């Protein structure tokens, strides 16, 4: 089974994609040109292409990590470029790269939206590690025989610096992007801790592996991350049919709480994975190579059975 995944904007196909206003956020993208990756400041978004200023050409900086290039421009400089654009070029959306970080270990939140918790029979948000390489905005997800593959759209976050404390989080530039958290529900059912589902045990096995972490093509760095997320809606469409829709402001644990909980449990908490136990982070820090997956809304395939189904099975 191969599922095609497209992550460009959290909008239905019939809607016109729009950028966050400059007074709220700066939006970035990346393209490969020859052997180099160029980081772009996006000034206009269309249905098939975007208009952008090449920050790599302007600065002479090229990096797979967009934040390495963005660091050369403060907010005022980005404002000037966006409001008085020079050297603007058009880039096809089909050529954009994924803006996820380059590491393999990430932090994920489970049942972090009340409606999703209700549909799967959970009333508590919890964390778990996800071990996957970030893919691109157009991806194929392979499922072996026996896999019960499920989709989840999420708001993901990454940072321009290593986080060792809440103060580091507050000082960091925060980049948000759409991502997919694909899950094998068959593996989850076999490995979940039924006595304590909120332990997160079983989720790392079910959600890790190749192809399970496609990432979007737009990295949004807001001036005020909490205010920005209040206006974000994420949605999933399957063959044109809407399956999920959620407001990012409805998260139970917000991004700061997820980071704080991860750091406070570093060196102490572990989760089951591949027959052993692993920590969320390898040291008392969240590195720039890791992302935070903040949770998904309701509308996934996996749901708590109705009472009639449970009665029939019993």
PDB file of C-alpha atoms in Angstrom:
ATOM      1  CA  UNK A   1       0.000   0.000   0.000  1.00  0.00           C
ATOM      2  CA  UNK A   2       1.318   3.439  -0.941  1.00  0.00           C
ATOM      3  CA  UNK A   3      -0.339   6.622   0.266  1.00  0.00           C
ATOM      4  CA  UNK A   4       0.480   9.922  -1.416  1.00  0.00           C
ATOM      5  CA  UNK A   5       0.911  12.761   1.063  1.00  0.00           C
ATOM      6  CA  UNK A   6       0.790  16.474   0.219  1.00  0.00           C
ATOM      7  CA  UNK A   7       1.629  19.026   2.911  1.00  0.00           C
ATOM      8  CA  UNK A   8       1.680  22.598   1.705  1.00  0.00           C
ATOM      9  CA  UNK A   9      -1.117  24.463   3.459  1.00  0.00           C
ATOM     10  CA  UNK A  10      -3.843  23.507   5.903  1.00  0.00           C
ATOM     11  CA  UNK A  11      -6.608  24.440   3.494  1.00  0.00           C
ATOM     12  CA  UNK A  12      -9.133  22.511   1.383  1.00  0.00           C
ATOM     13  CA  UNK A  13      -8.449  22.362  -2.336  1.00  0.00           C
ATOM     14  CA  UNK A  14     -11.254  24.845  -3.026  1.00  0.00           C
ATOM     15  CA  UNK A  15      -9.754  27.553  -0.805  1.00  0.00           C
ATOM     16  CA  UNK A  16      -7.162  30.103  -1.848  1.00  0.00           C
ATOM     17  CA  UNK A  17      -3.890  29.642   0.079  1.00  0.00           C
ATOM     18  CA  UNK A  18      -2.676  32.725   1.915  1.00  0.00           C
ATOM     19  CA  UNK A  19       0.439  33.689   3.850  1.00  0.00           C
ATOM     20  CA  UNK A  20       0.482  34.900   7.421  1.00  0.00           C
ATOM     21  CA  UNK A  21       0.615  38.719   7.291  1.00  0.00           C
ATOM     22  CA  UNK A  22       4.085  40.215   7.670  1.00  0.00           C
ATOM     23  CA  UNK A  23       3.072  41.954  10.892  1.00  0.00           C
ATOM     24  CA  UNK A  24       2.359  38.492  12.365  1.00  0.00           C
ATOM     25  CA  UNK A  25       5.063  36.239  10.930  1.00  0.00           C
ATOM     26  CA  UNK A  26       7.739  35.614   8.317  1.00  0.00           C
ATOM     27  CA  UNK A  27       7.380  32.593   6.045  1.00  0.00           C
ATOM     28  CA  UNK A  28      10.300  30.653   4.581  1.00  0.00           C
ATOM     29  CA  UNK A  29      10.826  27.848   2.079  1.00  0.00           C
ATOM     30  CA  UNK A  30      13.768  25.949   0.592  1.00  0.00           C
ATOM     31  CA  UNK A  31      14.726  24.739  -2.868  1.00  0.00           C
ATOM     32  CA  UNK A  32      17.666  22.763  -4.221  1.00  0.00           C
ATOM     33  CA  UNK A  33      19.654  24.368  -7.009  1.00  0.00           C
ATOM     34  CA  UNK A  34      22.463  22.144  -8.226  1.00  0.00           C
ATOM     35  CA  UNK A  35      24.412  20.968  -5.193  1.00  0.00           C
ATOM     36  CA  UNK A  36      23.213  23.766  -2.912  1.00  0.00           C
ATOM     37  CA  UNK A  37      20.067  24.361  -0.878  1.00  0.00           C
ATOM     38  CA  UNK A  38      18.680  27.887  -1.012  1.00  0.00           C
ATOM     39  CA  UNK A  39      16.520  29.373   1.755  1.00  0.00           C
ATOM     40  CA  UNK A  40      13.774  31.731   0.576  1.00  0.00           C
ATOM     41  CA  UNK A  41      11.750  34.485   2.226  1.00  0.00           C
ATOM     42  CA  UNK A  42       8.253  34.006   0.821  1.00  0.00           C
ATOM     43  CA  UNK A  43       6.336  37.174  -0.089  1.00  0.00           C
ATOM     44  CA  UNK A  44       3.392  35.733  -2.053  1.00  0.00           C
ATOM     45  CA  UNK A  45       1.751  32.329  -2.266  1.00  0.00           C
ATOM     46  CA  UNK A  46      -0.242  31.128  -5.257  1.00  0.00           C
ATOM     47  CA  UNK A  47      -2.010  27.927  -6.198  1.00  0.00           C
ATOM     48  CA  UNK A  48       0.964  26.458  -8.081  1.00  0.00           C
ATOM     49  CA  UNK A  49       3.909  28.719  -7.259  1.00  0.00           C
ATOM     50  CA  UNK A  50       5.217  31.216  -4.769  1.00  0.00           C
ATOM     51  CA  UNK A  51       7.147  34.459  -5.044  1.00  0.00           C
ATOM     52  CA  UNK A  52      10.200  34.760  -2.824  1.00  0.00           C
ATOM     53  CA  UNK A  53      13.513  36.475  -2.155  1.00  0.00           C
ATOM     54  CA  UNK A  54      16.565  34.221  -2.123  1.00  0.00           C
ATOM     55  CA  UNK A  55      18.176  34.812   1.269  1.00  0.00           C
ATOM     56  CA  UNK A  56      21.020  32.408   0.487  1.00  0.00           C
ATOM     57  CA  UNK A  57      22.077  34.396  -2.560  1.00  0.00           C
ATOM     58  CA  UNK A  58      21.769  37.659  -0.628  1.00  0.00           C
ATOM     59  CA  UNK A  59      23.867  36.412   2.294  1.00  0.00           C
ATOM     60  CA  UNK A  60      26.133  33.822   0.678  1.00  0.00           C
ATOM     61  CA  UNK A  61      24.849  31.264   3.219  1.00  0.00           C
ATOM     62  CA  UNK A  62      23.663  27.838   2.144  1.00  0.00           C
ATOM     63  CA  UNK A  63      22.504  25.186   4.579  1.00  0.00           C
ATOM     64  CA  UNK A  64      20.075  22.276   4.811  1.00  0.00           C
ATOM     65  CA  UNK A  65      18.877  23.899   8.039  1.00  0.00           C
ATOM     66  CA  UNK A  66      16.886  27.015   7.154  1.00  0.00           C
ATOM     67  CA  UNK A  67      17.587  28.556  10.553  1.00  0.00           C
ATOM     68  CA  UNK A  68      21.307  28.694   9.736  1.00  0.00           C
ATOM     69  CA  UNK A  69      20.454  31.181   6.992  1.00  0.00           C
ATOM     70  CA  UNK A  70      17.606  32.963   8.773  1.00  0.00           C
ATOM     71  CA  UNK A  71      19.968  33.712  11.661  1.00  0.00           C
ATOM     72  CA  UNK A  72      21.769  36.204   9.411  1.00  0.00           C
ATOM     73  CA  UNK A  73      18.693  38.443   9.280  1.00  0.00           C
ATOM     74  CA  UNK A  74      16.940  40.090  12.211  1.00  0.00           C
ATOM     75  CA  UNK A  75      13.195  40.799  12.121  1.00  0.00           C
ATOM     76  CA  UNK A  76      13.699  44.375  10.942  1.00  0.00           C
ATOM     77  CA  UNK A  77      15.830  43.267   7.989  1.00  0.00           C
ATOM     78  CA  UNK A  78      13.253  40.654   7.005  1.00  0.00           C
ATOM     79  CA  UNK A  79      10.514  43.277   7.243  1.00  0.00           C
ATOM     80  CA  UNK A  80      12.407  45.570   4.866  1.00  0.00           C
ATOM     81  CA  UNK A  81      12.957  42.786   2.358  1.00  0.00           C
ATOM     82  CA  UNK A  82       9.327  41.674   2.472  1.00  0.00           C
ATOM     83  CA  UNK A  83       7.805  45.155   2.228  1.00  0.00           C
ATOM     84  CA  UNK A  84      10.169  46.531  -0.403  1.00  0.00           C
ATOM     85  CA  UNK A  85      10.987  43.349  -2.306  1.00  0.00           C
ATOM     86  CA  UNK A  86      13.797  43.344  -4.837  1.00  0.00           C
ATOM     87  CA  UNK A  87      15.030  40.343  -6.751  1.00  0.00           C
ATOM     88  CA  UNK A  88      11.734  38.492  -6.307  1.00  0.00           C
ATOM     89  CA  UNK A  89      11.493  35.253  -8.279  1.00  0.00           C
ATOM     90  CA  UNK A  90       8.771  32.688  -8.772  1.00  0.00           C
ATOM     91  CA  UNK A  91       9.284  29.097  -7.633  1.00  0.00           C
ATOM     92  CA  UNK A  92       6.957  26.172  -8.413  1.00  0.00           C
ATOM     93  CA  UNK A  93       5.445  24.571  -5.309  1.00  0.00           C
ATOM     94  CA  UNK A  94       6.276  21.162  -6.734  1.00  0.00           C
ATOM     95  CA  UNK A  95      10.010  21.917  -6.344  1.00  0.00           C
ATOM     96  CA  UNK A  96       9.970  22.923  -2.679  1.00  0.00           C
ATOM     97  CA  UNK A  97      11.753  20.830  -0.065  1.00  0.00           C
ATOM     98  CA  UNK A  98      10.437  19.761   3.326  1.00  0.00           C
ATOM     99  CA  UNK A  99      11.413  22.166   6.119  1.00  0.00           C
ATOM    100  CA  UNK A 100      11.598  19.612   8.932  1.00  0.00           C
ATOM    101  CA  UNK A 101      14.813  19.226  10.960  1.00  0.00           C
ATOM    102  CA  UNK A 102      17.480  16.697   9.975  1.00  0.00           C
ATOM    103  CA  UNK A 103      17.488  14.520  13.096  1.00  0.00           C
ATOM    104  CA  UNK A 104      15.829  11.148  13.693  1.00  0.00           C
ATOM    105  CA  UNK A 105      14.504  11.602  17.258  1.00  0.00           C
ATOM    106  CA  UNK A 106      11.499  13.849  17.881  1.00  0.00           C
ATOM    107  CA  UNK A 107       9.041  14.697  20.659  1.00  0.00           C
ATOM    108  CA  UNK A 108       5.360  13.938  20.099  1.00  0.00           C
ATOM    109  CA  UNK A 109       2.165  14.638  22.005  1.00  0.00           C
ATOM    110  CA  UNK A 110      -0.687  12.124  22.079  1.00  0.00           C
ATOM    111  CA  UNK A 111      -4.415  12.943  22.434  1.00  0.00           C
ATOM    112  CA  UNK A 112      -3.499  16.608  22.847  1.00  0.00           C
ATOM    113  CA  UNK A 113      -6.854  17.750  21.449  1.00  0.00           C
ATOM    114  CA  UNK A 114      -9.980  16.966  23.517  1.00  0.00           C
ATOM    115  CA  UNK A 115     -12.090  15.795  20.555  1.00  0.00           C
ATOM    116  CA  UNK A 116      -9.398  13.349  19.404  1.00  0.00           C
ATOM    117  CA  UNK A 117      -9.005  12.044  22.939  1.00  0.00           C
ATOM    118  CA  UNK A 118     -12.744  11.409  23.089  1.00  0.00           C
ATOM    119  CA  UNK A 119     -12.823   9.485  19.802  1.00  0.00           C
ATOM    120  CA  UNK A 120     -10.051   7.107  20.887  1.00  0.00           C
ATOM    121  CA  UNK A 121     -11.190   6.773  24.493  1.00  0.00           C
ATOM    122  CA  UNK A 122      -8.444   8.840  26.155  1.00  0.00           C
ATOM    123  CA  UNK A 123      -8.959  11.781  28.493  1.00  0.00           C
ATOM    124  CA  UNK A 124      -5.324  12.693  29.127  1.00  0.00           C
ATOM    125  CA  UNK A 125      -2.618  14.228  26.938  1.00  0.00           C
ATOM    126  CA  UNK A 126       0.781  12.532  27.080  1.00  0.00           C
ATOM    127  CA  UNK A 127       4.187  12.526  25.388  1.00  0.00           C
ATOM    128  CA  UNK A 128       6.172   9.881  23.535  1.00  0.00           C
ATOM    129  CA  UNK A 129       9.278   9.723  21.296  1.00  0.00           C
ATOM    130  CA  UNK A 130       8.994   9.409  17.516  1.00  0.00           C
ATOM    131  CA  UNK A 131      12.016   8.123  15.597  1.00  0.00           C
ATOM    132  CA  UNK A 132      11.722   9.044  11.923  1.00  0.00           C
ATOM    133  CA  UNK A 133      13.551  11.128   9.384  1.00  0.00           C
ATOM    134  CA  UNK A 134      11.534  14.137   8.211  1.00  0.00           C
ATOM    135  CA  UNK A 135      10.413  13.678   4.635  1.00  0.00           C
ATOM    136  CA  UNK A 136       9.137  16.114   2.042  1.00  0.00           C
ATOM    137  CA  UNK A 137       5.755  17.727   1.353  1.00  0.00           C
ATOM    138  CA  UNK A 138       5.039  15.217  -1.408  1.00  0.00           C
ATOM    139  CA  UNK A 139       5.685  11.757  -0.057  1.00  0.00           C
ATOM    140  CA  UNK A 140       4.794   8.127  -0.467  1.00  0.00           C
ATOM    141  CA  UNK A 141       4.124   6.112   2.676  1.00  0.00           C
ATOM    142  CA  UNK A 142       4.643   2.357   2.380  1.00  0.00           C
ATOM    143  CA  UNK A 143       2.703  -0.123   4.505  1.00  0.00           C
ATOM    144  CA  UNK A 144       3.729  -3.781   4.775  1.00  0.00           C
ATOM    145  CA  UNK A 145       1.116  -6.558   4.899  1.00  0.00           C
ATOM    146  CA  UNK A 146      -0.579  -6.636   8.292  1.00  0.00           C
ATOM    147  CA  UNK A 147      -0.131  -2.919   8.856  1.00  0.00           C
ATOM    148  CA  UNK A 148      -3.183  -0.832   9.778  1.00  0.00           C
ATOM    149  CA  UNK A 149      -1.937   2.541   8.557  1.00  0.00           C
ATOM    150  CA  UNK A 150      -3.553   5.692   9.945  1.00  0.00           C
ATOM    151  CA  UNK A 151      -3.023   9.377   9.132  1.00  0.00           C
ATOM    152  CA  UNK A 152      -2.670  12.364  11.454  1.00  0.00           C
ATOM    153  CA  UNK A 153      -2.034  15.972  10.458  1.00  0.00           C
ATOM    154  CA  UNK A 154      -0.237  18.065  13.065  1.00  0.00           C
ATOM    155  CA  UNK A 155       1.359  21.422  13.698  1.00  0.00           C
ATOM    156  CA  UNK A 156       5.060  20.764  14.194  1.00  0.00           C
ATOM    157  CA  UNK A 157       7.636  23.099  15.691  1.00  0.00           C
ATOM    158  CA  UNK A 158      11.399  23.454  15.598  1.00  0.00           C
ATOM    159  CA  UNK A 159      13.841  25.925  17.095  1.00  0.00           C
ATOM    160  CA  UNK A 160      16.822  28.048  16.097  1.00  0.00           C
ATOM    161  CA  UNK A 161      18.869  26.997  19.154  1.00  0.00           C
ATOM    162  CA  UNK A 162      19.341  24.198  21.628  1.00  0.00           C
ATOM    163  CA  UNK A 163      16.824  24.317  24.460  1.00  0.00           C
ATOM    164  CA  UNK A 164      18.064  23.581  27.970  1.00  0.00           C
ATOM    165  CA  UNK A 165      15.517  25.577  29.926  1.00  0.00           C
ATOM    166  CA  UNK A 166      12.240  27.460  29.702  1.00  0.00           C
ATOM    167  CA  UNK A 167      14.302  30.630  29.308  1.00  0.00           C
ATOM    168  CA  UNK A 168      15.934  29.152  26.192  1.00  0.00           C
ATOM    169  CA  UNK A 169      12.473  28.372  24.833  1.00  0.00           C
ATOM    170  CA  UNK A 170      11.274  31.926  25.417  1.00  0.00           C
ATOM    171  CA  UNK A 171      14.339  33.395  23.696  1.00  0.00           C
ATOM    172  CA  UNK A 172      14.307  31.028  20.706  1.00  0.00           C
ATOM    173  CA  UNK A 173      12.921  31.704  17.282  1.00  0.00           C
ATOM    174  CA  UNK A 174      10.174  29.149  16.801  1.00  0.00           C
ATOM    175  CA  UNK A 175       9.408  27.748  13.374  1.00  0.00           C
ATOM    176  CA  UNK A 176       6.065  26.061  12.671  1.00  0.00           C
ATOM    177  CA  UNK A 177       5.267  23.732   9.805  1.00  0.00           C
ATOM    178  CA  UNK A 178       2.659  21.162   8.867  1.00  0.00           C
ATOM    179  CA  UNK A 179       3.594  17.543   9.329  1.00  0.00           C
ATOM    180  CA  UNK A 180       2.108  14.079   9.097  1.00  0.00           C
ATOM    181  CA  UNK A 181       2.330  11.564  11.944  1.00  0.00           C
ATOM    182  CA  UNK A 182       1.575   8.242  10.263  1.00  0.00           C
ATOM    183  CA  UNK A 183       0.800   5.359  12.609  1.00  0.00           C
ATOM    184  CA  UNK A 184       0.538   1.578  12.436  1.00  0.00           C
ATOM    185  CA  UNK A 185      -2.456   0.876  14.644  1.00  0.00           C
ATOM    186  CA  UNK A 186      -1.835  -2.893  14.538  1.00  0.00           C
ATOM    187  CA  UNK A 187       1.541  -2.379  16.203  1.00  0.00           C
ATOM    188  CA  UNK A 188      -0.008   0.076  18.648  1.00  0.00           C
ATOM    189  CA  UNK A 189      -2.687  -2.384  19.753  1.00  0.00           C
ATOM    190  CA  UNK A 190      -0.075  -5.096  20.292  1.00  0.00           C
ATOM    191  CA  UNK A 191       2.266  -2.871  22.321  1.00  0.00           C
ATOM    192  CA  UNK A 192       0.155  -0.309  24.169  1.00  0.00           C
ATOM    193  CA  UNK A 193       0.164  -0.444  27.969  1.00  0.00           C
ATOM    194  CA  UNK A 194      -3.538  -1.066  28.651  1.00  0.00           C
ATOM    195  CA  UNK A 195      -3.093  -0.506  32.391  1.00  0.00           C
ATOM    196  CA  UNK A 196      -1.635   2.947  31.723  1.00  0.00           C
ATOM    197  CA  UNK A 197      -2.172   4.137  28.116  1.00  0.00           C
ATOM    198  CA  UNK A 198      -0.943   7.628  29.055  1.00  0.00           C
ATOM    199  CA  UNK A 199       2.510   6.167  29.739  1.00  0.00           C
ATOM    200  CA  UNK A 200       3.017   6.434  25.976  1.00  0.00           C
ATOM    201  CA  UNK A 201       4.397   2.896  25.773  1.00  0.00           C
ATOM    202  CA  UNK A 202       3.731   1.342  22.380  1.00  0.00           C
ATOM    203  CA  UNK A 203       3.420   4.630  20.543  1.00  0.00           C
ATOM    204  CA  UNK A 204       7.102   4.903  19.576  1.00  0.00           C
ATOM    205  CA  UNK A 205       6.930   1.474  17.904  1.00  0.00           C
ATOM    206  CA  UNK A 206       3.691   2.317  16.110  1.00  0.00           C
ATOM    207  CA  UNK A 207       4.723   5.746  14.840  1.00  0.00           C
ATOM    208  CA  UNK A 208       8.432   5.421  14.038  1.00  0.00           C
ATOM    209  CA  UNK A 209      10.203   4.248  10.911  1.00  0.00           C
ATOM    210  CA  UNK A 210      10.752   5.311   7.284  1.00  0.00           C
ATOM    211  CA  UNK A 211       8.130   7.461   5.558  1.00  0.00           C
ATOM    212  CA  UNK A 212       6.184   8.105   8.782  1.00  0.00           C
ATOM    213  CA  UNK A 213       7.072  11.816   9.132  1.00  0.00           C
ATOM    214  CA  UNK A 214       6.371  13.876   5.979  1.00  0.00           C
ATOM    215  CA  UNK A 215       6.887  17.592   6.569  1.00  0.00           C
ATOM    216  CA  UNK A 216       5.471  20.642   4.862  1.00  0.00           C
ATOM    217  CA  UNK A 217       7.255  23.105   2.616  1.00  0.00           C
ATOM    218  CA  UNK A 218       6.558  26.326   4.538  1.00  0.00           C
ATOM    219  CA  UNK A 219       8.328  27.310   7.758  1.00  0.00           C
ATOM    220  CA  UNK A 220       6.468  30.070   9.583  1.00  0.00           C
ATOM    221  CA  UNK A 221       8.313  32.076  12.248  1.00  0.00           C
ATOM    222  CA  UNK A 222       5.764  34.205  14.122  1.00  0.00           C
ATOM    223  CA  UNK A 223       6.428  37.272  16.245  1.00  0.00           C
ATOM    224  CA  UNK A 224       4.112  35.935  18.966  1.00  0.00           C
ATOM    225  CA  UNK A 225       3.813  32.159  18.776  1.00  0.00           C
ATOM    226  CA  UNK A 226       0.796  31.825  21.100  1.00  0.00           C
ATOM    227  CA  UNK A 227      -1.240  34.449  19.264  1.00  0.00           C
ATOM    228  CA  UNK A 228      -0.278  32.921  15.917  1.00  0.00           C
ATOM    229  CA  UNK A 229      -1.416  29.419  16.883  1.00  0.00           C
ATOM    230  CA  UNK A 230      -4.784  30.757  18.043  1.00  0.00           C
ATOM    231  CA  UNK A 231      -5.536  31.531  14.400  1.00  0.00           C
ATOM    232  CA  UNK A 232      -4.291  28.250  12.881  1.00  0.00           C
ATOM    233  CA  UNK A 233      -6.639  25.522  11.645  1.00  0.00           C
ATOM    234  CA  UNK A 234      -5.279  22.184  10.409  1.00  0.00           C
ATOM    235  CA  UNK A 235      -7.173  19.758   8.204  1.00  0.00           C
ATOM    236  CA  UNK A 236      -6.791  16.434   6.405  1.00  0.00           C
ATOM    237  CA  UNK A 237      -8.445  15.598   3.100  1.00  0.00           C
ATOM    238  CA  UNK A 238      -8.464  12.056   1.680  1.00  0.00           C
ATOM    239  CA  UNK A 239      -9.404  11.849  -2.021  1.00  0.00           C
ATOM    240  CA  UNK A 240     -10.991  15.283  -1.700  1.00  0.00           C
ATOM    241  CA  UNK A 241     -13.061  14.365   1.366  1.00  0.00           C
ATOM    242  CA  UNK A 242     -12.343  16.201   4.603  1.00  0.00           C
ATOM    243  CA  UNK A 243     -11.571  13.813   7.462  1.00  0.00           C
ATOM    244  CA  UNK A 244      -9.947  16.047  10.101  1.00  0.00           C
ATOM    245  CA  UNK A 245     -10.177  19.664  11.163  1.00  0.00           C
ATOM    246  CA  UNK A 246      -8.911  21.192  14.402  1.00  0.00           C
ATOM    247  CA  UNK A 247      -7.961  24.572  15.816  1.00  0.00           C
ATOM    248  CA  UNK A 248      -4.391  24.704  17.105  1.00  0.00           C
ATOM    249  CA  UNK A 249      -5.548  26.873  19.978  1.00  0.00           C
ATOM    250  CA  UNK A 250      -7.437  23.879  21.404  1.00  0.00           C
ATOM    251  CA  UNK A 251      -4.263  21.999  22.403  1.00  0.00           C
ATOM    252  CA  UNK A 252      -4.336  20.690  25.980  1.00  0.00           C
ATOM    253  CA  UNK A 253      -0.563  20.980  26.421  1.00  0.00           C
ATOM    254  CA  UNK A 254       0.793  23.975  24.531  1.00  0.00           C
ATOM    255  CA  UNK A 255       4.260  24.045  22.981  1.00  0.00           C
ATOM    256  CA  UNK A 256       5.931  25.548  26.042  1.00  0.00           C
ATOM    257  CA  UNK A 257       4.361  22.917  28.313  1.00  0.00           C
ATOM    258  CA  UNK A 258       5.549  20.098  26.027  1.00  0.00           C
ATOM    259  CA  UNK A 259       9.103  21.460  26.048  1.00  0.00           C
ATOM    260  CA  UNK A 260       9.088  21.971  29.823  1.00  0.00           C
ATOM    261  CA  UNK A 261       7.777  18.455  30.473  1.00  0.00           C
ATOM    262  CA  UNK A 262      10.398  16.958  28.157  1.00  0.00           C
ATOM    263  CA  UNK A 263      13.244  18.785  29.874  1.00  0.00           C
ATOM    264  CA  UNK A 264      11.997  18.023  33.383  1.00  0.00           C
ATOM    265  CA  UNK A 265      11.853  14.301  32.597  1.00  0.00           C
ATOM    266  CA  UNK A 266      15.184  14.103  30.755  1.00  0.00           C
ATOM    267  CA  UNK A 267      17.434  11.464  32.289  1.00  0.00           C
ATOM    268  CA  UNK A 268      14.551   9.922  34.249  1.00  0.00           C
ATOM    269  CA  UNK A 269      11.628   8.879  32.020  1.00  0.00           C
ATOM    270  CA  UNK A 270      11.883   6.144  29.393  1.00  0.00           C
ATOM    271  CA  UNK A 271       9.495   4.608  26.858  1.00  0.00           C
ATOM    272  CA  UNK A 272       9.288   1.124  25.356  1.00  0.00           C
ATOM    273  CA  UNK A 273      10.761   0.808  21.864  1.00  0.00           C
ATOM    274  CA  UNK A 274      12.009  -2.167  19.816  1.00  0.00           C
ATOM    275  CA  UNK A 275      12.031  -4.459  22.852  1.00  0.00           C
ATOM    276  CA  UNK A 276      13.926  -2.061  25.123  1.00  0.00           C
ATOM    277  CA  UNK A 277      13.552   1.301  26.845  1.00  0.00           C
ATOM    278  CA  UNK A 278      14.632   4.671  25.437  1.00  0.00           C
ATOM    279  CA  UNK A 279      14.612   8.270  26.759  1.00  0.00           C
ATOM    280  CA  UNK A 280      12.861  11.117  24.983  1.00  0.00           C
ATOM    281  CA  UNK A 281      16.131  13.041  24.621  1.00  0.00           C
ATOM    282  CA  UNK A 282      19.663  11.703  24.946  1.00  0.00           C
ATOM    283  CA  UNK A 283      20.763  14.555  27.222  1.00  0.00           C
ATOM    284  CA  UNK A 284      19.292  17.421  29.242  1.00  0.00           C
ATOM    285  CA  UNK A 285      18.464  19.405  26.120  1.00  0.00           C
ATOM    286  CA  UNK A 286      16.332  19.531  22.991  1.00  0.00           C
ATOM    287  CA  UNK A 287      18.642  19.967  20.015  1.00  0.00           C
ATOM    288  CA  UNK A 288      17.996  21.857  16.803  1.00  0.00           C
ATOM    289  CA  UNK A 289      17.849  18.519  14.999  1.00  0.00           C
ATOM    290  CA  UNK A 290      14.592  17.586  16.756  1.00  0.00           C
ATOM    291  CA  UNK A 291      10.998  18.643  16.140  1.00  0.00           C
ATOM    292  CA  UNK A 292       7.980  18.758  18.395  1.00  0.00           C
ATOM    293  CA  UNK A 293       4.769  17.184  17.044  1.00  0.00           C
ATOM    294  CA  UNK A 294       2.003  18.913  18.955  1.00  0.00           C
ATOM    295  CA  UNK A 295      -0.867  16.468  18.391  1.00  0.00           C
ATOM    296  CA  UNK A 296      -3.760  15.867  16.028  1.00  0.00           C
ATOM    297  CA  UNK A 297      -7.465  16.592  15.890  1.00  0.00           C
ATOM    298  CA  UNK A 298     -10.324  14.131  15.631  1.00  0.00           C
ATOM    299  CA  UNK A 299     -11.223  12.311  12.426  1.00  0.00           C
ATOM    300  CA  UNK A 300      -8.567   9.575  12.296  1.00  0.00           C
ATOM    301  CA  UNK A 301      -9.383   6.002  11.258  1.00  0.00           C
ATOM    302  CA  UNK A 302      -8.669   4.467  14.688  1.00  0.00           C
ATOM    303  CA  UNK A 303     -11.560   4.988  17.110  1.00  0.00           C
ATOM    304  CA  UNK A 304     -12.825   3.543  20.361  1.00  0.00           C
ATOM    305  CA  UNK A 305     -15.339   0.762  19.601  1.00  0.00           C
ATOM    306  CA  UNK A 306     -18.990   1.533  20.242  1.00  0.00           C
ATOM    307  CA  UNK A 307     -20.634  -0.309  23.170  1.00  0.00           C
ATOM    308  CA  UNK A 308     -22.570  -2.568  20.763  1.00  0.00           C
ATOM    309  CA  UNK A 309     -19.328  -3.681  19.118  1.00  0.00           C
ATOM    310  CA  UNK A 310     -17.675  -4.427  22.465  1.00  0.00           C
ATOM    311  CA  UNK A 311     -20.716  -6.391  23.583  1.00  0.00           C
ATOM    312  CA  UNK A 312     -20.748  -8.433  20.385  1.00  0.00           C
ATOM    313  CA  UNK A 313     -17.046  -9.259  20.668  1.00  0.00           C
ATOM    314  CA  UNK A 314     -17.346 -10.256  24.330  1.00  0.00           C
TER     315      UNK A 314
END
